[in-house]
């Protein structure tokens, strides 16, 4: 049995979810993939804070302690770009594989991918876009044989929850945002989600996967801040809904990226994506349209995406493992 | 540039689609994955029949000619179980990777997977279930970190087209089947699809992926032959639709497999799967529900799934290729 030692950077919502998920799934993973995954050290901000289910002997407040001590793979879940970027660069430089859920970092520092290639390590980032929707894997592998024409989706659960509340309960935006905050679907400062910036970061990652060598010739980002209940009512009269749609589309000379609120007909596959869910439609020249919908965020769905990346990196040939 | 030589067994609808797709995508694949894919020989039934876009010098009526002459990978698209099984065994024995779209064979001969493992080759079969829906890949890789609770889907496009016609045009089954035949969505003898056997074969493959070590403790297969227009009307009155649902569910002691017509509420994600499309809902303990919908059959969508498998097998590390 191959032992794999994981260094975990960050023990917030997703980090704690990962520790919990791994303890549930460890035996199955051993059995199914022949690898014994263990977390050898966990970076936290406050070393004194008690954490349920976390072995306090693993906890440290020094990132170097996690990255530099012998391990096979580093999972980065602290977020932000500055420290997270420095830590990931250090880990890659030391020959560690890296798995991250950090969309802001990947959107702004694509050179991390070539750095990983240069050092012969892998960089997993399924969890950085749309939580439990395996959209990274599907774009990289599932569409390898086809030319993608467009990727179009609802990639921000906060905005979708807010729009669903406005639509179903007749609320105006500020009240719908307050409800989203109360339910844990929106941050105290919701500007990053509501303004479309989060969607734009995810779209940038998706576009790079779908159109690897094409430059972005047009980028437009708008949020849902200006959407009024009256507009949603007017859309309903035309049998339509309003959704925040992120789209990357092949155009002459490159790719056009746009994020903004759109009126879409009820028959559009994305119109059925409700509440805090995410949905992505990938259109391939040969494959036609593929729709994926599911939980785009949350502690356990995101942790499951991280763990799938970890297994994908350390467990050689997974195809046969699952069926042989 | 690494050259990869493919032996193609079968040049029917999907085989011809593959030849056409490869000629469109060859340059992109070279560029993106650093492999130069070429078909070195093609097995056909009738060597004299002219085929548009097929180089007649590649054509042979001898399977041994394809399998035994030096190649890296054999693609099996002849269907059926007897000859196809013998050819795949021979190819694996000679150390060739194999990609197949043959669900009947895989459902009945799971030992092919251990044979492939034993010979150190890979067996790709994404195209055997639900055409362009990457459900094999998502079950194998996307859910590696999670325990799957159930897989539930519309996996037969013929039946779904027939049920959609009955629902929307008020037809009885025989007339809806005739329309499906006229549109090319049903075989001359539709019993295999209508009776649920095709769905049951696909379900068996999905269940093996979702629940690798669990025995099937219950198997029920029913088709749509007994569905009447009146039942569809009655369902509509309760805001529901009738769909042929294949389901594999974790139960005490193993997995329960069932295929049969079900009344499902309009709010069910599978209720929105219409016409000849397929849809699969995978429920993971941590991930929640993931829905995939798209083209489950057809020449080009199936060829795209075959080609994605080919690339996945021959193109080392695809993750970085797409973004670096």
XYZ file of C-alpha atoms in Angstrom:
648
model
C 0.000 0.000 0.000
C 1.430 3.337 -1.053
C 1.322 5.967 1.706
C 0.678 9.522 0.614
C 1.350 12.393 2.937
C -0.640 15.603 2.487
C 0.274 19.038 3.814
C -2.860 21.123 4.339
C -2.695 24.918 4.164
C -5.828 26.401 5.711
C -8.453 24.970 8.002
C -11.528 27.072 7.346
C -14.833 25.794 6.003
C -13.395 23.747 3.144
C -10.261 22.662 5.055
C -12.324 21.266 7.918
C -14.648 19.656 5.383
C -11.652 17.955 3.771
C -10.392 16.563 7.095
C -13.869 15.225 7.873
C -14.408 13.804 4.370
C -11.020 12.090 4.343
C -11.722 10.385 7.649
C -15.031 9.060 6.217
C -13.589 7.973 2.866
C -10.096 6.771 3.834
C -10.922 3.064 3.978
C -12.784 3.127 0.652
C -9.940 5.029 -1.032
C -7.375 2.514 0.287
C -9.507 -0.307 -0.996
C -10.398 1.180 -4.353
C -7.220 3.002 -5.360
C -4.519 1.330 -3.295
C -3.309 4.536 -1.666
C -3.307 5.418 1.997
C -3.927 9.160 2.292
C -2.893 10.925 5.479
C -2.684 14.580 6.465
C 0.699 15.153 8.080
C 0.381 18.818 9.042
C -2.234 21.609 8.970
C -1.567 25.333 8.708
C -3.995 27.435 10.769
C -4.134 31.139 11.621
C -4.863 30.657 15.327
C -3.065 27.675 16.859
C -4.996 27.923 20.122
C -8.504 27.668 18.698
C -10.002 24.241 19.390
C -11.242 22.454 16.254
C -13.608 19.532 16.375
C -12.232 16.441 14.654
C -8.760 17.952 14.123
C -5.778 16.340 15.828
C -4.152 19.323 17.576
C -0.682 17.758 17.217
C -0.917 18.268 13.426
C -1.684 21.970 13.726
C 0.950 24.635 13.083
C 0.964 28.370 12.381
C 4.039 28.114 10.142
C 3.431 27.488 6.441
C 7.075 26.418 5.998
C 6.494 23.772 8.614
C 3.836 22.289 6.333
C 5.499 22.759 2.948
C 9.132 22.011 3.800
C 8.650 18.915 5.909
C 8.562 15.799 3.719
C 5.206 15.360 2.032
C 3.912 14.270 -1.375
C 1.272 16.869 -1.986
C 0.206 20.282 -0.670
C -3.457 21.320 -0.557
C -3.914 25.103 -0.523
C -7.197 26.313 0.971
C -6.269 29.646 2.516
C -7.504 31.781 -0.388
C -6.237 35.215 -1.390
C -3.428 35.690 -3.860
C -0.324 36.963 -2.077
C 0.603 34.367 0.571
C -1.217 31.557 -1.246
C 0.806 32.273 -4.395
C 4.103 32.321 -2.496
C 3.255 29.057 -0.732
C 2.243 27.290 -3.942
C 5.411 28.449 -5.719
C 7.509 27.160 -2.833
C 5.707 23.811 -2.822
C 6.109 23.379 -6.585
C 9.783 24.361 -6.321
C 10.258 21.578 -3.766
C 8.644 19.066 -6.122
C 5.326 18.747 -4.319
C 2.119 18.273 -6.281
C -0.419 20.979 -5.447
C -4.212 20.988 -5.227
C -5.956 24.321 -4.800
C -9.460 25.774 -4.718
C -8.099 29.295 -5.269
C -9.790 30.778 -8.352
C -8.542 34.327 -7.717
C -4.942 33.121 -7.741
C -5.289 30.912 -10.828
C -7.132 33.629 -12.744
C -4.310 36.098 -12.032
C -1.251 33.798 -12.087
C -1.531 31.352 -15.004
C 2.263 30.935 -14.943
C 1.774 28.517 -12.030
C 0.761 25.886 -14.607
C 3.958 26.155 -16.615
C 5.948 26.222 -13.374
C 4.291 22.943 -12.365
C 5.076 21.405 -15.762
C 8.687 22.583 -15.466
C 9.072 20.919 -12.081
C 7.315 17.743 -13.154
C 4.514 18.104 -10.640
C 0.768 18.383 -11.091
C -1.535 21.222 -10.171
C -5.134 20.223 -9.448
C -7.768 22.950 -9.441
C -11.170 21.302 -9.987
C -12.447 22.888 -6.764
C -11.582 26.400 -7.935
C -14.570 26.524 -10.302
C -18.126 25.453 -9.473
C -17.433 23.284 -6.417
C -18.722 19.765 -7.004
C -19.372 20.228 -10.741
C -16.467 18.409 -12.449
C -16.301 21.053 -15.135
C -12.489 21.332 -15.197
C -12.129 17.583 -15.703
C -14.863 17.502 -18.343
C -13.288 20.360 -20.318
C -9.777 18.880 -20.076
C -10.607 15.254 -20.741
C -14.209 14.805 -21.834
C -13.908 17.293 -24.691
C -10.344 16.418 -25.689
C -11.620 14.974 -28.981
C -13.829 17.901 -29.910
C -13.536 21.612 -30.678
C -15.434 23.659 -28.137
C -17.545 26.484 -29.509
C -18.763 28.037 -26.273
C -18.953 27.630 -22.501
C -21.888 29.331 -20.838
C -22.942 29.092 -17.265
C -24.283 30.169 -13.927
C -21.105 29.979 -11.895
C -21.943 32.115 -8.858
C -24.310 30.521 -6.353
C -24.811 33.727 -4.358
C -26.206 35.669 -7.327
C -28.361 32.743 -8.385
C -29.818 32.421 -4.895
C -30.527 36.170 -4.809
C -32.210 36.118 -8.247
C -34.269 33.058 -7.278
C -35.503 34.852 -4.130
C -36.402 37.962 -6.133
C -38.245 35.792 -8.664
C -40.114 33.535 -6.253
C -40.722 35.836 -3.300
C -41.026 39.150 -5.153
C -38.193 40.699 -3.132
C -36.023 43.619 -4.180
C -32.275 43.010 -4.334
C -31.193 44.359 -0.888
C -33.696 42.162 0.961
C -32.796 39.106 -1.164
C -29.108 39.706 -0.389
C -29.920 39.886 3.347
C -31.697 36.529 3.072
C -28.695 35.067 1.245
C -26.448 36.329 4.054
C -28.750 34.851 6.691
C -28.633 31.478 4.916
C -24.829 31.596 4.586
C -24.937 31.956 0.791
C -23.496 35.503 0.744
C -20.517 37.143 2.428
C -20.866 40.077 4.837
C -19.537 42.181 1.937
C -21.347 40.728 -1.073
C -19.831 43.124 -3.651
C -17.383 40.551 -5.035
C -20.216 38.160 -5.929
C -22.978 40.650 -6.767
C -20.647 42.733 -8.961
C -19.789 39.727 -11.167
C -16.071 39.636 -10.251
C -16.237 36.100 -8.845
C -17.997 34.910 -12.018
C -15.420 36.669 -14.197
C -12.525 34.935 -12.407
C -14.127 31.522 -12.867
C -14.911 32.301 -16.496
C -11.281 33.157 -17.134
C -10.219 29.715 -15.884
C -12.923 27.939 -17.899
C -12.020 29.877 -21.056
C -8.360 28.948 -20.702
C -9.371 25.274 -20.551
C -11.876 25.448 -23.387
C -9.752 27.611 -25.714
C -6.162 26.917 -24.682
C -4.397 28.962 -27.310
C -6.856 31.715 -28.104
C -6.479 35.262 -26.787
C -9.364 37.067 -25.083
C -10.376 39.731 -27.602
C -13.257 41.169 -25.588
C -13.975 41.131 -21.851
C -17.162 42.540 -20.328
C -18.093 42.173 -16.666
C -21.344 43.294 -15.162
C -23.113 42.147 -12.014
C -26.708 41.923 -10.809
C -26.637 45.173 -8.771
C -28.971 46.966 -11.156
C -31.568 44.171 -11.469
C -34.990 45.215 -10.115
C -37.973 43.057 -9.173
C -39.982 44.789 -11.923
C -37.533 43.519 -14.563
C -37.914 39.965 -13.262
C -41.718 40.334 -13.415
C -41.495 41.658 -16.969
C -39.297 38.692 -17.938
C -41.811 36.276 -16.413
C -44.565 37.753 -18.600
C -42.489 36.681 -21.595
C -41.991 33.215 -20.060
C -38.374 34.050 -19.245
C -36.125 34.424 -16.206
C -33.130 36.599 -15.358
C -29.842 34.863 -14.526
C -26.250 36.046 -14.164
C -24.624 34.346 -17.161
C -20.883 33.965 -17.723
C -20.001 33.127 -21.304
C -16.848 32.418 -23.287
C -17.433 32.167 -27.006
C -15.146 31.551 -29.971
C -15.147 34.669 -32.195
C -12.934 35.752 -35.097
C -9.427 36.261 -33.707
C -9.984 34.773 -30.273
C -12.491 34.403 -27.462
C -15.104 36.864 -26.207
C -15.698 36.741 -22.451
C -18.788 38.259 -20.906
C -20.477 38.235 -17.519
C -23.808 39.944 -16.991
C -27.491 39.553 -16.128
C -29.389 38.068 -19.080
C -33.034 37.428 -19.848
C -33.257 33.747 -20.843
C -36.276 31.746 -22.003
C -37.683 29.037 -19.713
C -36.671 26.449 -22.297
C -32.969 27.362 -21.930
C -31.261 24.596 -19.931
C -29.783 27.216 -17.592
C -33.254 28.572 -16.729
C -33.886 25.491 -14.606
C -30.812 26.161 -12.425
C -32.315 27.553 -9.234
C -31.396 28.540 -5.682
C -27.662 28.434 -4.912
C -26.908 25.851 -7.608
C -24.492 26.240 -10.510
C -24.934 25.117 -14.114
C -22.590 25.054 -17.101
C -23.414 24.337 -20.750
C -20.468 23.271 -22.908
C -21.119 23.272 -26.646
C -18.809 21.131 -28.785
C -18.811 21.057 -32.574
C -19.281 17.274 -32.670
C -20.739 16.620 -29.211
C -23.538 19.183 -29.211
C -24.580 20.711 -25.881
C -23.668 19.170 -22.551
C -25.243 20.582 -19.393
C -23.829 20.040 -15.904
C -25.737 21.270 -12.845
C -25.178 20.784 -9.138
C -23.759 22.265 -5.961
C -21.287 24.972 -6.925
C -20.041 25.720 -3.435
C -20.230 24.646 0.195
C -17.841 22.907 2.541
C -18.440 19.251 1.641
C -19.029 19.563 -2.148
C -15.846 21.642 -2.481
C -13.901 19.241 -0.239
C -15.064 16.342 -2.446
C -13.685 18.139 -5.512
C -10.351 18.703 -3.724
C -10.146 15.064 -2.669
C -10.948 13.838 -6.206
C -8.006 15.929 -7.452
C -5.712 14.503 -4.767
C -6.656 10.937 -5.721
C -6.337 11.720 -9.438
C -2.780 12.899 -8.889
C -1.501 10.164 -6.593
C -3.436 7.115 -7.790
C -1.844 6.183 -11.136
C -4.358 4.478 -13.386
C -7.794 5.146 -11.954
C -9.746 3.773 -14.890
C -9.035 0.172 -14.147
C -9.031 0.647 -10.370
C -12.716 1.316 -10.372
C -13.809 -1.687 -12.375
C -11.171 -4.411 -12.306
C 6.048 14.691 -31.940
C 4.862 11.262 -30.865
C 3.075 9.350 -33.625
C 0.209 7.115 -32.566
C -1.152 4.504 -34.906
C -4.783 3.426 -34.515
C -6.352 0.231 -35.854
C -10.063 0.751 -36.467
C -12.468 -2.204 -36.313
C -15.751 -1.240 -37.953
C -16.698 1.553 -40.284
C -20.422 2.021 -39.722
C -22.063 5.198 -38.452
C -19.703 5.801 -35.535
C -16.604 4.517 -37.354
C -17.140 6.898 -40.260
C -17.874 9.682 -37.774
C -14.541 8.970 -36.085
C -12.600 9.141 -39.362
C -14.287 12.443 -40.197
C -13.823 13.895 -36.707
C -10.159 12.922 -36.598
C -9.485 14.631 -39.904
C -11.093 17.836 -38.542
C -9.363 17.715 -35.146
C -5.942 16.272 -36.038
C -4.091 19.604 -36.162
C -5.607 20.814 -32.888
C -4.776 17.531 -31.148
C -1.159 17.706 -32.382
C -0.904 21.235 -31.139
C -2.639 20.746 -27.821
C -1.499 17.289 -26.743
C 1.688 16.735 -28.731
C 0.494 13.515 -30.362
C -0.002 12.823 -34.027
C -2.957 10.433 -34.363
C -3.300 8.399 -37.536
C -5.539 5.499 -38.544
C -3.346 2.807 -40.095
C -6.007 0.264 -41.097
C -9.807 -0.080 -41.093
C -11.798 -3.306 -40.847
C -14.960 -3.299 -42.978
C -17.505 -5.982 -43.858
C -17.624 -5.170 -47.571
C -14.269 -4.158 -49.034
C -15.785 -3.100 -52.360
C -18.269 -0.554 -51.021
C -17.088 3.008 -51.724
C -16.916 5.188 -48.608
C -16.719 8.956 -48.778
C -13.685 10.367 -46.980
C -12.127 6.928 -46.377
C -8.789 6.139 -48.003
C -9.503 2.814 -49.750
C -5.892 1.673 -49.260
C -6.514 1.503 -45.496
C -9.532 -0.757 -45.859
C -9.342 -4.503 -45.151
C -11.825 -7.291 -44.479
C -9.421 -9.112 -42.159
C -9.541 -8.216 -38.479
C -6.126 -9.849 -37.941
C -4.722 -7.482 -40.535
C -5.785 -4.592 -38.305
C -4.942 -6.038 -34.899
C -1.711 -7.884 -35.664
C 0.041 -5.272 -37.758
C 1.982 -2.872 -35.536
C -0.273 -0.273 -33.922
C -0.589 1.420 -30.558
C -4.304 1.247 -30.019
C -7.328 -0.612 -31.380
C -10.759 1.050 -31.577
C -13.614 -1.483 -31.657
C -16.838 -0.219 -33.226
C -18.323 -3.343 -34.789
C -20.732 -4.079 -31.920
C -22.084 -7.485 -30.935
C -20.348 -9.679 -28.391
C -18.830 -12.717 -30.112
C -16.371 -11.404 -32.721
C -15.893 -8.094 -30.929
C -14.932 -9.941 -27.742
C -12.461 -12.173 -29.558
C -10.869 -9.193 -31.318
C -10.532 -7.175 -28.116
C -8.984 -10.140 -26.271
C -6.484 -10.582 -29.096
C -5.609 -6.870 -29.122
C -5.115 -6.784 -25.356
C -3.017 -9.949 -25.539
C -0.755 -8.223 -28.061
C -0.335 -5.242 -25.734
C -2.573 -2.830 -27.606
C -4.685 -0.326 -25.722
C -8.362 -0.672 -26.619
C -11.198 1.846 -26.914
C -14.706 0.497 -27.407
C -18.287 1.737 -27.579
C -19.628 -1.793 -27.042
C -21.944 -1.746 -24.018
C -23.351 -5.227 -24.651
C -19.868 -6.720 -24.526
C -18.728 -4.813 -21.430
C -21.961 -5.596 -19.601
C -21.465 -9.311 -20.260
C -17.655 -9.632 -20.105
C -16.306 -7.586 -17.184
C -13.183 -9.803 -17.143
C -11.876 -7.698 -20.040
C -10.952 -5.040 -17.487
C -8.787 -7.348 -15.400
C -7.275 -8.747 -18.593
C -6.309 -5.195 -19.620
C -4.786 -4.540 -16.195
C -2.858 -7.815 -16.389
C -1.381 -6.875 -19.761
C -0.602 -3.305 -18.713
C -2.882 -1.744 -21.296
C -5.874 0.538 -20.919
C -9.464 -0.073 -21.921
C -11.478 3.065 -22.705
C -15.250 2.784 -22.811
C -16.711 6.271 -22.336
C -18.649 5.914 -25.604
C -20.366 2.721 -24.447
C -22.727 4.631 -22.152
C -24.643 7.791 -23.055
C -22.611 8.948 -26.076
C -21.261 12.433 -25.488
C -22.147 12.545 -21.777
C -18.811 11.988 -19.986
C -20.504 9.924 -17.308
C -17.838 7.183 -17.175
C -15.095 9.760 -16.620
C -17.149 11.647 -14.041
C -17.917 8.485 -12.065
C -14.310 7.255 -12.210
C -12.535 10.517 -11.539
C -14.957 13.254 -10.533
C -16.451 11.234 -7.681
C -13.227 9.521 -6.589
C -13.311 11.489 -3.330
C -16.917 10.781 -2.475
C -19.165 7.817 -1.744
C -21.885 7.518 -4.338
C -25.372 6.816 -3.026
C -27.240 6.441 -6.306
C -27.019 6.846 -10.077
C -30.309 7.504 -11.814
C -30.855 8.365 -15.419
C -32.490 8.427 -18.792
C -29.938 6.414 -20.753
C -31.914 5.357 -23.823
C -32.573 8.091 -26.369
C -35.033 6.011 -28.403
C -37.432 5.512 -25.502
C -37.125 9.138 -24.460
C -37.916 10.310 -27.979
C -40.929 7.983 -28.111
C -42.228 9.167 -24.710
C -41.723 12.818 -25.711
C -43.757 12.257 -28.907
C -46.542 10.551 -26.953
C -46.548 13.421 -24.450
C -46.387 16.330 -26.885
C -48.312 14.992 -29.871
C -50.768 12.733 -28.045
C -49.633 9.671 -30.013
C -49.964 6.060 -28.932
C -46.764 4.015 -28.688
C -46.782 2.263 -32.118
C -47.149 5.557 -33.995
C -44.494 7.266 -31.833
C -42.120 4.353 -32.526
C -42.762 4.738 -36.263
C -41.855 8.420 -36.024
C -38.676 7.540 -34.113
C -37.785 5.067 -36.870
C -38.445 7.673 -39.554
C -36.146 10.138 -37.753
C -33.413 7.504 -37.348
C -33.822 7.361 -33.554
C -35.091 3.770 -33.495
C -33.923 0.528 -35.113
C -36.090 -1.456 -37.534
C -36.561 -3.891 -34.639
C -37.032 -1.563 -31.657
C -37.530 -4.339 -29.061
C -34.030 -4.019 -27.610
C -34.582 -0.337 -26.761
C -38.323 -0.368 -26.010
C -38.009 -3.447 -23.786
C -35.438 -1.761 -21.529
C -32.564 -4.158 -22.350
C -30.302 -1.419 -23.728
C -30.900 0.670 -20.591
C -30.204 -2.344 -18.373
C -26.830 -2.971 -20.076
C -25.777 0.643 -19.631
C -26.975 0.606 -16.024
C -24.835 -2.444 -15.304
C -21.733 -0.575 -16.496
C -22.628 2.563 -14.529
C -23.305 0.531 -11.388
C -19.944 -1.200 -11.632
C -18.251 2.211 -11.790
C -20.315 3.766 -9.023
C -20.207 0.780 -6.658
C -17.041 -1.114 -7.602
C -17.150 -3.795 -4.938
C -20.827 -4.205 -4.218
C -22.880 -7.108 -5.559
C -26.190 -6.553 -7.354
C -28.768 -7.849 -4.878
C -31.831 -7.017 -6.961
C -32.272 -6.553 -10.714
C -35.544 -5.493 -12.322
C -35.911 -4.632 -16.007
C -39.059 -3.341 -17.598
C -39.549 -1.328 -20.789
C -42.070 1.199 -22.061
C -44.087 -1.289 -24.137
C -47.095 -1.065 -21.818
C -47.186 2.753 -21.550
C -50.407 4.229 -22.982
C -51.179 7.819 -23.986
C -53.878 7.876 -21.298
C -51.269 7.234 -18.587
C -49.177 10.133 -19.867
C -52.264 12.379 -19.800
C -53.044 11.269 -16.261
C -49.455 12.047 -15.216
C -49.711 15.504 -16.778
C -52.797 16.234 -14.657
C -50.605 15.665 -11.611
C -47.890 17.950 -13.111
C -45.723 14.917 -13.846
C -44.225 13.115 -16.839
C -43.410 9.490 -17.627
C -39.790 8.604 -18.349
C -37.873 5.322 -18.657
C -35.607 5.545 -15.615
C -32.564 3.357 -14.957
C -31.434 3.424 -11.349
C -28.657 1.882 -9.275
C -29.010 2.482 -5.575
C -26.949 1.448 -2.554
C -29.070 -0.850 -0.351
C -28.203 -3.104 2.583
C -25.887 -5.832 1.278
C -25.238 -4.371 -2.165
C -26.802 -2.461 -5.025
C -30.363 -2.582 -6.367
C -30.653 -2.122 -10.129
C -33.926 -1.214 -11.749
C -35.100 -0.105 -15.187
C -38.706 0.827 -15.803
C -41.189 3.562 -16.749
C -41.681 5.958 -13.825
C -43.994 8.863 -13.146
C -41.734 11.753 -12.116
C -42.693 15.259 -11.027
C -41.901 18.216 -13.310
C -39.476 19.490 -10.670
C -37.314 16.353 -10.975
C -34.143 17.271 -12.912
C -34.726 14.305 -15.242
C -38.201 15.582 -16.205
C -36.574 18.302 -18.304
C -34.673 15.729 -20.411
C -36.651 15.664 -23.654
C -36.539 14.279 -27.208
C -33.653 11.865 -27.878
C -31.433 13.324 -25.124
C -29.955 11.460 -22.192
C -29.621 12.620 -18.585
C -27.900 11.138 -15.536
C -28.117 12.253 -11.905
C -25.278 11.107 -9.665
C -25.840 11.570 -5.942
C -22.752 11.659 -3.732
C -22.767 11.721 0.062
C -20.618 14.872 0.175
C -21.216 16.313 -3.310
C -24.998 16.254 -3.412
C -26.718 15.779 -6.766
C -24.923 16.305 -10.064
C -26.964 16.258 -13.274
C -25.470 15.708 -16.723
C -27.630 16.015 -19.824
C -26.813 15.982 -23.518
C -26.672 13.900 -26.672
C -26.626 10.247 -25.680
C -26.111 8.819 -29.148
C -25.464 9.708 -32.781
C -22.482 9.398 -35.042
C -20.520 12.528 -34.126
C -21.253 12.727 -30.363
C -20.260 9.061 -29.963
C -17.166 9.546 -32.131
C -16.169 12.507 -29.932
C -16.388 10.273 -26.851
C -14.240 7.615 -28.574
C -11.642 10.186 -29.587
C -11.503 11.668 -26.061
C -10.727 8.171 -24.762
C -8.009 7.681 -27.385
C -6.365 10.975 -26.418
C -6.723 10.229 -22.715
C -4.848 6.968 -23.171
C -2.024 8.135 -25.427
C -1.462 11.722 -24.265
C 0.294 11.414 -20.888
C -0.519 14.374 -18.685
C -3.517 16.126 -20.199
C -4.143 18.495 -17.298
C -1.195 20.721 -17.985
C -1.432 20.342 -21.769
C -4.627 22.297 -21.838
C -3.491 25.291 -19.849
C 0.300 25.589 -19.839
